[in-house]
Amino acid sequence: MTESESQILCKSCGLCCSGHLFAWVRLNASELSPAESLGLKVIRNDPRQRGFTQPCPLWNGMCTVYVSADYPRTCKTYKCIVLRRLLDDDISLPDALTIIRDTLDLIREIEPLLPASSVPSFREQLITHKEFLESKAGEQEEVDAEFLRKTEELLIYYEDQFGVDDFIDFEK
């Protein structure tokens, strides 16, 4: 059986699992214990932020629990703009893969510009460092300007190509 174009796209991407698009993923209350049993780091203490942290430990180049009965509903239903465009025949697979490659290339350019951090989520590191540099307006060095320019470009990509304009919110 051959893979569908959507499976090829998602397997080549993984940004929604890797901590690049989101710092955490929302879960329903009934999903907390099953998600924890899968090995996810569950957030329980605030009903407004109930979920699990990113990067997902179950992502290993592909989702390792995709067929599990406890596969989180949010993971099951999330479709980024690129995927929706592919499913709607609004973009070809090669063009969709180019968007993914360009996004991953930009991430690889930004990663070395981030300071060392104990925070595992790229998205959280990115936003924290961006806000720190913006608070130091006028004191920035050239590398900081490059970081801010590339970060702004990436955040626009996230919103335009993936429908992500916040840590966890996405277009449905």
Coordinates of N, CA, C and O in Angstrom, one line a residue:
M1 N 0.8 -1.2 0.0 CA 0.0 0.0 0.0 C 0.9 1.2 0.0 O 1.8 1.3 0.8
T2 N 0.6 2.2 -0.9 CA 1.4 3.4 -0.9 C 0.9 4.4 0.0 O -0.3 4.4 0.4
E3 N 1.8 5.3 0.5 CA 1.4 6.4 1.4 C 0.6 7.4 0.6 O 0.9 7.7 -0.6
S4 N -0.3 8.1 1.3 CA -1.0 9.2 0.7 C -0.1 10.4 0.7 O 0.9 10.5 1.4
E5 N -0.4 11.4 -0.2 CA 0.4 12.6 -0.2 C 0.4 13.3 1.2 O 1.4 13.8 1.6
S6 N -0.7 13.2 1.9 CA -0.8 13.9 3.2 C 0.1 13.2 4.2 O 0.8 13.9 5.0
Q7 N 0.2 11.9 4.1 CA 1.1 11.1 5.0 C 2.6 11.5 4.7 O 3.4 11.7 5.6
I8 N 2.9 11.6 3.4 CA 4.2 11.9 3.0 C 4.6 13.3 3.5 O 5.7 13.5 4.1
L9 N 3.7 14.3 3.3 CA 3.9 15.6 3.8 C 4.1 15.6 5.3 O 5.1 16.2 5.8
C10 N 3.2 15.0 6.1 CA 3.3 15.1 7.5 C 4.6 14.4 8.1 O 5.2 14.9 9.0
K11 N 4.9 13.3 7.4 CA 6.2 12.6 7.9 C 7.4 13.4 7.6 O 8.4 13.3 8.2
S12 N 7.4 14.2 6.5 CA 8.5 15.0 6.2 C 8.6 16.2 7.0 O 9.7 16.9 7.0
C13 N 7.6 16.5 7.7 CA 7.5 17.8 8.5 C 7.7 17.6 10.0 O 8.8 17.8 10.5
G14 N 6.6 17.2 10.7 CA 6.7 17.0 12.1 C 6.8 18.2 13.0 O 7.0 18.2 14.2
L15 N 6.7 19.4 12.4 CA 6.8 20.7 13.1 C 5.8 20.8 14.3 O 6.0 21.4 15.3
C16 N 4.6 20.2 14.1 CA 3.6 20.2 15.1 C 3.9 19.3 16.3 O 3.2 19.4 17.3
C17 N 4.9 18.5 16.2 CA 5.2 17.5 17.2 C 6.6 17.9 17.9 O 6.9 17.5 19.0
S18 N 7.4 18.6 17.1 CA 8.8 18.7 17.5 C 9.1 19.9 18.4 O 10.2 20.1 18.9
G19 N 8.1 20.7 18.8 CA 8.3 21.8 19.6 C 8.6 23.1 18.9 O 8.9 24.1 19.4
H20 N 8.6 23.0 17.5 CA 8.9 24.2 16.7 C 7.7 25.1 16.5 O 7.8 26.3 16.6
L21 N 6.5 24.5 16.4 CA 5.3 25.3 16.2 C 4.6 25.7 17.5 O 4.1 26.7 17.7
F22 N 4.7 24.7 18.4 CA 3.9 24.9 19.7 C 4.8 24.6 20.9 O 5.7 23.7 20.8
A23 N 4.5 25.3 22.0 CA 5.2 25.0 23.3 C 4.5 23.9 24.1 O 5.1 23.2 24.9
W24 N 3.2 23.8 23.8 CA 2.4 22.7 24.5 C 1.1 22.5 23.6 O 0.8 23.3 22.8
V25 N 0.5 21.4 23.9 CA -0.7 20.9 23.2 C -1.8 20.8 24.2 O -1.7 20.1 25.2
R26 N -3.0 21.3 23.8 CA -4.2 21.2 24.7 C -4.7 19.8 24.7 O -4.8 19.1 23.7
L27 N -5.2 19.4 25.9 CA -5.9 18.1 26.1 C -7.2 18.3 26.8 O -7.3 19.2 27.7
N28 N -8.2 17.5 26.6 CA -9.4 17.5 27.4 C -9.1 16.8 28.7 O -8.1 16.0 28.8
A29 N -9.8 17.1 29.7 CA -9.6 16.5 31.1 C -9.6 15.0 31.0 O -8.7 14.4 31.7
S30 N -10.4 14.4 30.2 CA -10.5 12.9 30.1 C -9.3 12.3 29.4 O -9.0 11.1 29.5
E31 N -8.5 13.1 28.8 CA -7.3 12.6 28.0 C -6.0 12.7 28.9 O -5.0 12.1 28.5
L32 N -6.1 13.4 30.0 CA -4.8 13.6 30.8 C -4.2 12.3 31.3 O -3.0 12.1 31.0
S33 N -4.9 11.4 31.9 CA -4.3 10.2 32.4 C -3.9 9.3 31.3 O -2.7 8.7 31.3
P34 N -4.7 9.1 30.2 CA -4.2 8.2 29.1 C -3.0 8.8 28.4 O -2.1 8.1 28.1
A35 N -2.9 10.1 28.3 CA -1.8 10.8 27.7 C -0.5 10.6 28.5 O 0.6 10.3 28.0
E36 N -0.7 10.7 29.8 CA 0.4 10.4 30.8 C 0.9 9.0 30.6 O 2.1 8.7 30.7
S37 N 0.0 8.1 30.5 CA 0.4 6.7 30.4 C 1.1 6.4 29.1 O 1.9 5.4 29.0
L38 N 0.9 7.2 28.1 CA 1.7 7.1 26.8 C 3.1 7.6 27.0 O 4.0 7.3 26.2
G39 N 3.4 8.4 28.1 CA 4.7 8.9 28.3 C 4.8 10.4 28.0 O 5.9 11.0 28.0
L40 N 3.6 11.1 27.8 CA 3.6 12.5 27.6 C 3.8 13.3 28.9 O 3.3 12.8 30.0
K41 N 4.5 14.4 28.9 CA 4.6 15.2 30.1 C 3.4 16.1 30.2 O 3.3 17.1 29.6
V42 N 2.5 15.7 31.1 CA 1.1 16.3 31.2 C 1.2 17.5 32.1 O 1.8 17.5 33.2
I43 N 0.4 18.5 31.7 CA 0.2 19.7 32.5 C -1.2 19.6 33.1 O -2.2 19.6 32.3
R44 N -1.3 19.6 34.4 CA -2.7 19.4 35.0 C -3.1 20.6 35.8 O -4.3 20.8 36.1
N45 N -2.2 21.4 36.3 CA -2.5 22.4 37.4 C -3.3 23.6 37.0 O -3.9 24.2 37.8
D46 N -3.5 23.9 35.7 CA -4.3 25.0 35.3 C -5.2 24.6 34.2 O -4.8 24.2 33.1
P47 N -6.6 24.6 34.5 CA -7.5 24.1 33.5 C -7.5 24.9 32.2 O -7.8 24.3 31.2
R48 N -7.0 26.1 32.2 CA -6.8 26.8 30.9 C -5.6 26.4 30.1 O -5.5 26.7 29.0
Q49 N -4.7 25.7 30.8 CA -3.5 25.2 30.1 C -3.3 23.7 30.3 O -2.2 23.3 30.5
R50 N -4.4 23.0 30.3 CA -4.3 21.6 30.5 C -3.9 20.9 29.1 O -4.4 21.2 28.1
G51 N -2.8 20.2 29.2 CA -2.3 19.5 28.0 C -1.0 18.8 28.3 O -0.7 18.3 29.3
F52 N -0.1 18.8 27.2 CA 1.2 18.2 27.4 C 2.2 19.1 26.7 O 1.9 19.8 25.8
T53 N 3.5 19.1 27.2 CA 4.5 19.9 26.7 C 5.1 19.4 25.4 O 5.1 18.2 25.1
Q54 N 5.7 20.3 24.7 CA 6.4 20.0 23.5 C 7.9 20.2 23.7 O 8.3 21.0 24.5
P55 N 8.8 19.6 23.1 CA 8.6 18.6 22.0 C 8.0 17.3 22.5 O 8.2 16.9 23.7
C56 N 7.2 16.7 21.7 CA 6.5 15.4 22.1 C 7.6 14.3 22.1 O 8.3 14.1 21.2
P57 N 7.7 13.7 23.3 CA 8.7 12.6 23.4 C 8.3 11.4 22.5 O 9.2 10.5 22.4
L58 N 7.1 11.4 22.0 CA 6.7 10.2 21.2 C 7.0 10.4 19.7 O 6.7 9.6 18.9
W59 N 7.5 11.6 19.4 CA 7.9 11.9 18.0 C 9.4 11.4 17.8 O 10.3 11.9 18.5
N60 N 9.5 10.6 16.8 CA 10.9 10.0 16.5 C 11.0 10.0 15.0 O 11.1 8.9 14.4
G61 N 10.9 11.1 14.3 CA 10.9 11.2 12.9 C 9.5 10.8 12.3 O 9.2 11.1 11.2
M62 N 8.7 10.3 13.2 CA 7.2 10.1 12.9 C 6.6 9.8 14.3 O 7.3 9.5 15.2
C63 N 5.3 9.9 14.3 CA 4.6 9.7 15.6 C 4.6 8.2 15.9 O 4.2 7.3 15.1
T64 N 5.0 7.8 17.1 CA 5.1 6.4 17.5 C 3.8 5.9 18.1 O 3.8 4.7 18.5
V65 N 2.8 6.8 18.3 CA 1.6 6.3 18.9 C 0.4 6.7 18.1 O -0.8 6.7 18.5
Y66 N 0.6 7.0 16.8 CA -0.4 7.4 15.9 C -1.6 6.5 15.8 O -2.8 6.9 15.7
V67 N -1.4 5.2 16.0 CA -2.5 4.2 15.9 C -3.0 3.8 17.3 O -4.0 3.0 17.4
S68 N -2.5 4.4 18.4 CA -3.0 4.1 19.7 C -4.4 4.7 19.9 O -4.8 5.7 19.5
A69 N -5.2 3.9 20.7 CA -6.5 4.4 21.1 C -6.4 5.7 21.9 O -7.4 6.4 22.0
D70 N -5.3 5.9 22.6 CA -5.1 7.1 23.4 C -4.5 8.3 22.7 O -4.1 9.2 23.3
Y71 N -4.3 8.1 21.4 CA -3.8 9.2 20.6 C -4.6 10.5 20.8 O -5.8 10.5 20.7
P72 N -4.0 11.6 21.3 CA -4.7 12.8 21.7 C -5.6 13.3 20.5 O -5.2 13.4 19.4
R73 N -6.8 13.7 20.9 CA -7.8 14.3 19.9 C -7.2 15.5 19.2 O -7.4 15.6 18.0
T74 N -6.5 16.4 19.9 CA -5.9 17.6 19.3 C -4.9 17.1 18.2 O -4.9 17.7 17.1
C75 N -4.1 16.1 18.5 CA -3.2 15.6 17.5 C -3.9 15.1 16.3 O -3.5 15.3 15.1
K76 N -5.0 14.4 16.5 CA -5.8 13.7 15.5 C -6.4 14.7 14.6 O -6.6 14.5 13.4
T77 N -6.9 15.9 15.1 CA -7.7 16.8 14.4 C -6.9 18.0 13.8 O -7.3 18.7 12.9
Y78 N -5.6 18.2 14.3 CA -4.8 19.3 13.8 C -4.5 19.1 12.3 O -3.9 18.1 11.9
K79 N -4.7 20.2 11.5 CA -4.3 20.2 10.1 C -3.8 21.6 9.9 O -4.6 22.6 9.9
C80 N -2.5 21.7 9.6 CA -1.9 23.0 9.3 C -2.5 23.5 7.9 O -3.1 22.7 7.2
I81 N -2.2 24.7 7.6 CA -2.7 25.3 6.4 C -2.1 24.6 5.2 O -2.8 24.3 4.2
V82 N -0.8 24.2 5.3 CA -0.1 23.5 4.2 C -0.9 22.2 3.9 O -1.2 21.9 2.7
L83 N -1.2 21.5 4.9 CA -1.8 20.2 4.8 C -3.3 20.4 4.2 O -3.7 19.7 3.3
R84 N -4.0 21.4 4.7 CA -5.3 21.6 4.2 C -5.3 22.0 2.8 O -6.2 21.6 2.0
R85 N -4.3 22.8 2.4 CA -4.2 23.2 1.0 C -3.9 22.0 0.1 O -4.4 21.9 -1.0
L86 N -3.1 21.1 0.6 CA -2.8 19.9 -0.1 C -4.0 19.0 -0.3 O -4.3 18.5 -1.4
L87 N -4.8 18.8 0.8 CA -6.0 18.0 0.8 C -7.1 18.6 -0.1 O -7.8 17.9 -0.7
D88 N -7.1 20.0 -0.2 CA -8.0 20.7 -1.1 C -7.5 20.8 -2.5 O -8.2 21.5 -3.3
D89 N -6.4 20.2 -2.9 CA -5.8 20.3 -4.2 C -5.5 21.7 -4.6 O -5.6 22.1 -5.8
D90 N -5.2 22.5 -3.6 CA -4.8 23.9 -3.8 C -3.3 24.1 -4.0 O -2.8 25.2 -4.3
I91 N -2.6 23.0 -3.7 CA -1.1 23.1 -3.8 C -0.7 21.7 -4.1 O -1.3 20.7 -3.7
S92 N 0.4 21.6 -4.9 CA 1.0 20.2 -5.2 C 1.8 19.7 -4.0 O 2.3 20.5 -3.2
L93 N 2.1 18.4 -4.0 CA 2.9 17.9 -3.0 C 4.3 18.5 -3.1 O 4.9 18.9 -2.1
P94 N 4.9 18.6 -4.3 CA 6.3 19.2 -4.3 C 6.3 20.6 -3.8 O 7.3 21.0 -3.1
D95 N 5.3 21.4 -4.1 CA 5.2 22.8 -3.6 C 5.0 22.8 -2.0 O 5.7 23.6 -1.3
A96 N 4.2 21.9 -1.5 CA 4.0 21.8 -0.1 C 5.3 21.4 0.6 O 5.7 21.9 1.6
L97 N 6.0 20.4 0.0 CA 7.3 20.0 0.6 C 8.3 21.1 0.5 O 9.2 21.2 1.4
T98 N 8.3 22.0 -0.5 CA 9.2 23.1 -0.5 C 8.9 24.1 0.6 O 9.9 24.6 1.2
I99 N 7.7 24.3 1.0 CA 7.3 25.1 2.1 C 7.9 24.5 3.4 O 8.5 25.2 4.2
I100 N 7.8 23.2 3.6 CA 8.3 22.5 4.7 C 9.8 22.7 4.8 O 10.4 23.1 5.8
R101 N 10.5 22.4 3.6 CA 11.9 22.5 3.6 C 12.4 24.0 3.9 O 13.3 24.2 4.6
D102 N 11.7 25.0 3.3 CA 12.1 26.4 3.6 C 11.9 26.7 5.0 O 12.8 27.4 5.6
T103 N 10.9 26.2 5.7 CA 10.6 26.5 7.1 C 11.7 25.8 7.9 O 12.3 26.4 8.8
L104 N 12.0 24.5 7.6 CA 13.1 23.8 8.4 C 14.5 24.5 8.2 O 15.3 24.6 9.1
D105 N 14.7 25.0 6.9 CA 16.0 25.7 6.7 C 16.1 27.0 7.5 O 17.1 27.2 8.1
L106 N 15.0 27.7 7.6 CA 15.0 28.9 8.4 C 15.2 28.6 9.9 O 15.9 29.3 10.6
I107 N 14.6 27.5 10.4 CA 14.7 27.1 11.8 C 16.2 26.8 12.0 O 16.8 27.1 13.0
R108 N 16.8 26.0 11.1 CA 18.3 25.7 11.2 C 19.2 26.9 11.2 O 20.2 26.9 11.8
E109 N 18.8 28.0 10.6 CA 19.5 29.2 10.6 C 19.4 29.9 11.9 O 20.3 30.6 12.4
I110 N 18.2 29.8 12.6 CA 17.9 30.5 13.8 C 18.5 29.7 15.0 O 19.0 30.4 16.0
E111 N 18.4 28.4 15.0 CA 18.8 27.6 16.2 C 20.2 28.0 16.7 O 20.4 28.2 17.9
P112 N 21.2 28.2 15.9 CA 22.5 28.6 16.5 C 22.6 30.0 17.0 O 23.5 30.3 17.8
L113 N 21.6 30.8 16.7 CA 21.6 32.2 17.3 C 20.9 32.2 18.6 O 21.0 33.3 19.3
L114 N 20.3 31.1 19.0 CA 19.6 31.1 20.3 C 20.6 30.8 21.4 O 21.5 30.0 21.3
P115 N 20.5 31.5 22.6 CA 21.4 31.2 23.7 C 21.1 29.8 24.3 O 20.0 29.3 24.1
A116 N 22.0 29.2 25.0 CA 21.8 27.9 25.6 C 20.6 28.1 26.6 O 20.5 29.1 27.2
S117 N 19.8 27.0 26.6 CA 18.6 27.0 27.5 C 18.3 25.6 27.9 O 18.6 24.7 27.2
S118 N 17.7 25.6 29.1 CA 17.3 24.3 29.6 C 15.8 24.0 29.2 O 15.3 22.9 29.4
V119 N 15.2 25.0 28.5 CA 13.9 24.8 28.0 C 13.9 24.0 26.7 O 14.6 24.3 25.8
P120 N 13.2 22.8 26.7 CA 13.3 21.9 25.5 C 12.5 22.4 24.3 O 12.9 22.1 23.2
S121 N 11.5 23.3 24.4 CA 10.7 23.7 23.3 C 11.4 24.9 22.5 O 11.6 25.9 23.1
F122 N 11.7 24.6 21.3 CA 12.2 25.6 20.4 C 11.3 26.9 20.4 O 11.8 28.0 20.5
R123 N 10.1 26.6 20.3 CA 9.1 27.8 20.2 C 9.2 28.6 21.4 O 9.3 29.9 21.3
E124 N 9.3 28.0 22.6 CA 9.4 28.8 23.8 C 10.7 29.5 23.9 O 10.8 30.7 24.3
Q125 N 11.8 28.9 23.5 CA 13.1 29.5 23.5 C 13.1 30.7 22.6 O 13.6 31.8 22.9
L126 N 12.5 30.5 21.4 CA 12.5 31.6 20.4 C 11.7 32.8 20.9 O 12.3 33.9 20.8
I127 N 10.6 32.6 21.5 CA 9.8 33.7 21.9 C 10.4 34.4 23.1 O 10.5 35.6 23.2
T128 N 11.0 33.6 24.0 CA 11.6 34.2 25.2 C 12.8 35.1 24.8 O 13.0 36.2 25.3
H129 N 13.7 34.6 23.9 CA 14.8 35.3 23.5 C 14.4 36.5 22.6 O 15.0 37.6 22.8
K130 N 13.4 36.4 21.8 CA 12.9 37.5 21.0 C 12.4 38.6 21.9 O 12.8 39.8 21.8
E131 N 11.6 38.3 22.9 CA 11.1 39.3 23.9 C 12.2 39.9 24.7 O 12.2 41.1 25.0
F132 N 13.2 39.1 25.1 CA 14.4 39.7 25.8 C 15.1 40.7 24.9 O 15.4 41.8 25.4
L133 N 15.4 40.4 23.7 CA 16.1 41.3 22.8 C 15.2 42.6 22.5 O 15.8 43.7 22.5
E134 N 13.9 42.4 22.4 CA 13.1 43.6 22.1 C 13.0 44.5 23.3 O 12.9 45.7 23.2
S135 N 13.2 43.9 24.5 CA 13.2 44.8 25.7 C 14.5 45.6 25.8 O 14.6 46.5 26.6
K136 N 15.5 45.2 25.1 CA 16.8 45.8 25.1 C 16.9 46.7 23.9 O 18.0 47.0 23.4
A137 N 15.8 47.2 23.3 CA 15.8 48.0 22.1 C 16.9 49.1 22.1 O 17.0 49.8 23.1
G138 N 17.6 49.2 21.0 CA 18.7 50.2 21.0 C 20.1 49.7 21.4 O 21.1 50.3 21.1
E139 N 20.1 48.6 22.2 CA 21.3 48.0 22.7 C 21.8 46.8 21.9 O 22.7 46.2 22.2
Q140 N 21.0 46.5 20.8 CA 21.2 45.2 20.1 C 22.5 45.3 19.2 O 22.8 46.3 18.6
E141 N 23.2 44.2 19.2 CA 24.3 44.0 18.3 C 23.8 43.5 17.0 O 22.6 43.1 16.8
E142 N 24.7 43.4 16.0 CA 24.3 43.0 14.7 C 23.7 41.6 14.7 O 22.7 41.3 14.0
V143 N 24.3 40.7 15.4 CA 23.7 39.3 15.5 C 22.3 39.3 16.0 O 21.5 38.5 15.6
D144 N 22.0 40.2 17.0 CA 20.7 40.3 17.5 C 19.7 40.8 16.5 O 18.6 40.3 16.4
A145 N 20.1 41.7 15.6 CA 19.3 42.2 14.6 C 19.0 41.1 13.6 O 17.9 40.9 13.1
E146 N 20.0 40.3 13.3 CA 19.8 39.1 12.4 C 18.8 38.1 13.0 O 17.9 37.6 12.3
F147 N 19.0 37.9 14.3 CA 18.1 36.9 15.0 C 16.7 37.5 14.9 O 15.7 36.7 14.5
L148 N 16.5 38.7 15.2 CA 15.1 39.3 15.2 C 14.5 39.3 13.8 O 13.3 39.0 13.7
R149 N 15.3 39.6 12.8 CA 14.8 39.6 11.4 C 14.4 38.2 11.0 O 13.3 38.0 10.5
K150 N 15.2 37.2 11.3 CA 14.9 35.8 10.9 C 13.7 35.3 11.8 O 12.9 34.5 11.2
T151 N 13.7 35.7 13.0 CA 12.6 35.2 13.9 C 11.2 35.8 13.4 O 10.2 35.1 13.3
E152 N 11.2 37.1 13.0 CA 10.0 37.7 12.5 C 9.6 37.0 11.2 O 8.4 36.7 11.0
E153 N 10.5 36.7 10.3 CA 10.2 35.9 9.1 C 9.6 34.6 9.4 O 8.7 34.1 8.8
L154 N 10.2 33.9 10.4 CA 9.7 32.5 10.8 C 8.3 32.6 11.4 O 7.4 31.8 11.0
L155 N 8.1 33.6 12.2 CA 6.7 33.7 12.8 C 5.7 34.1 11.8 O 4.5 33.6 11.9
I156 N 6.0 34.9 10.8 CA 5.1 35.1 9.7 C 4.9 33.8 8.9 O 3.7 33.6 8.5
Y157 N 5.9 33.1 8.7 CA 5.7 31.8 8.0 C 4.8 30.9 8.8 O 3.9 30.2 8.2
Y158 N 5.0 30.8 10.1 CA 4.2 30.0 11.0 C 2.7 30.4 10.8 O 1.8 29.5 10.7
E159 N 2.5 31.7 10.8 CA 1.1 32.2 10.7 C 0.5 31.9 9.3 O -0.6 31.4 9.2
D160 N 1.3 32.3 8.3 CA 0.7 32.2 6.9 C 0.7 30.8 6.4 O -0.2 30.4 5.7
Q161 N 1.7 30.0 6.7 CA 1.7 28.6 6.1 C 1.2 27.5 7.0 O 0.8 26.5 6.5
F162 N 1.1 27.8 8.3 CA 0.7 26.7 9.3 C -0.5 27.1 10.1 O -1.1 26.3 10.8
G163 N -0.9 28.4 10.1 CA -2.0 28.9 10.8 C -1.8 29.0 12.3 O -2.7 29.0 13.1
V164 N -0.5 29.2 12.7 CA -0.1 29.3 14.1 C 0.3 30.7 14.4 O 1.3 31.2 13.8
D165 N -0.5 31.4 15.2 CA -0.1 32.8 15.6 C 0.1 33.0 17.1 O 0.2 34.1 17.6
D166 N 0.1 31.9 17.8 CA 0.3 31.9 19.2 C 1.0 30.6 19.6 O 1.2 29.7 18.8
F167 N 1.4 30.5 20.9 CA 2.0 29.3 21.4 C 1.2 28.0 21.1 O 1.7 27.0 20.8
I168 N -0.1 28.1 21.3 CA -0.9 26.9 21.1 C -2.1 27.0 20.2 O -2.6 26.0 19.7
D169 N -2.5 28.2 19.9 CA -3.7 28.4 19.1 C -3.4 28.3 17.6 O -2.3 28.7 17.1
F170 N -4.3 27.7 16.9 CA -4.1 27.5 15.5 C -5.5 27.7 14.8 O -6.5 27.5 15.4
E171 N -5.5 28.0 13.5 CA -6.7 28.0 12.8 C -7.3 26.7 12.6 O -6.6 25.7 12.4
K172 N -8.6 26.6 12.8 CA -9.3 25.3 12.7 C -9.8 25.1 11.3 O -10.1 26.0 10.6

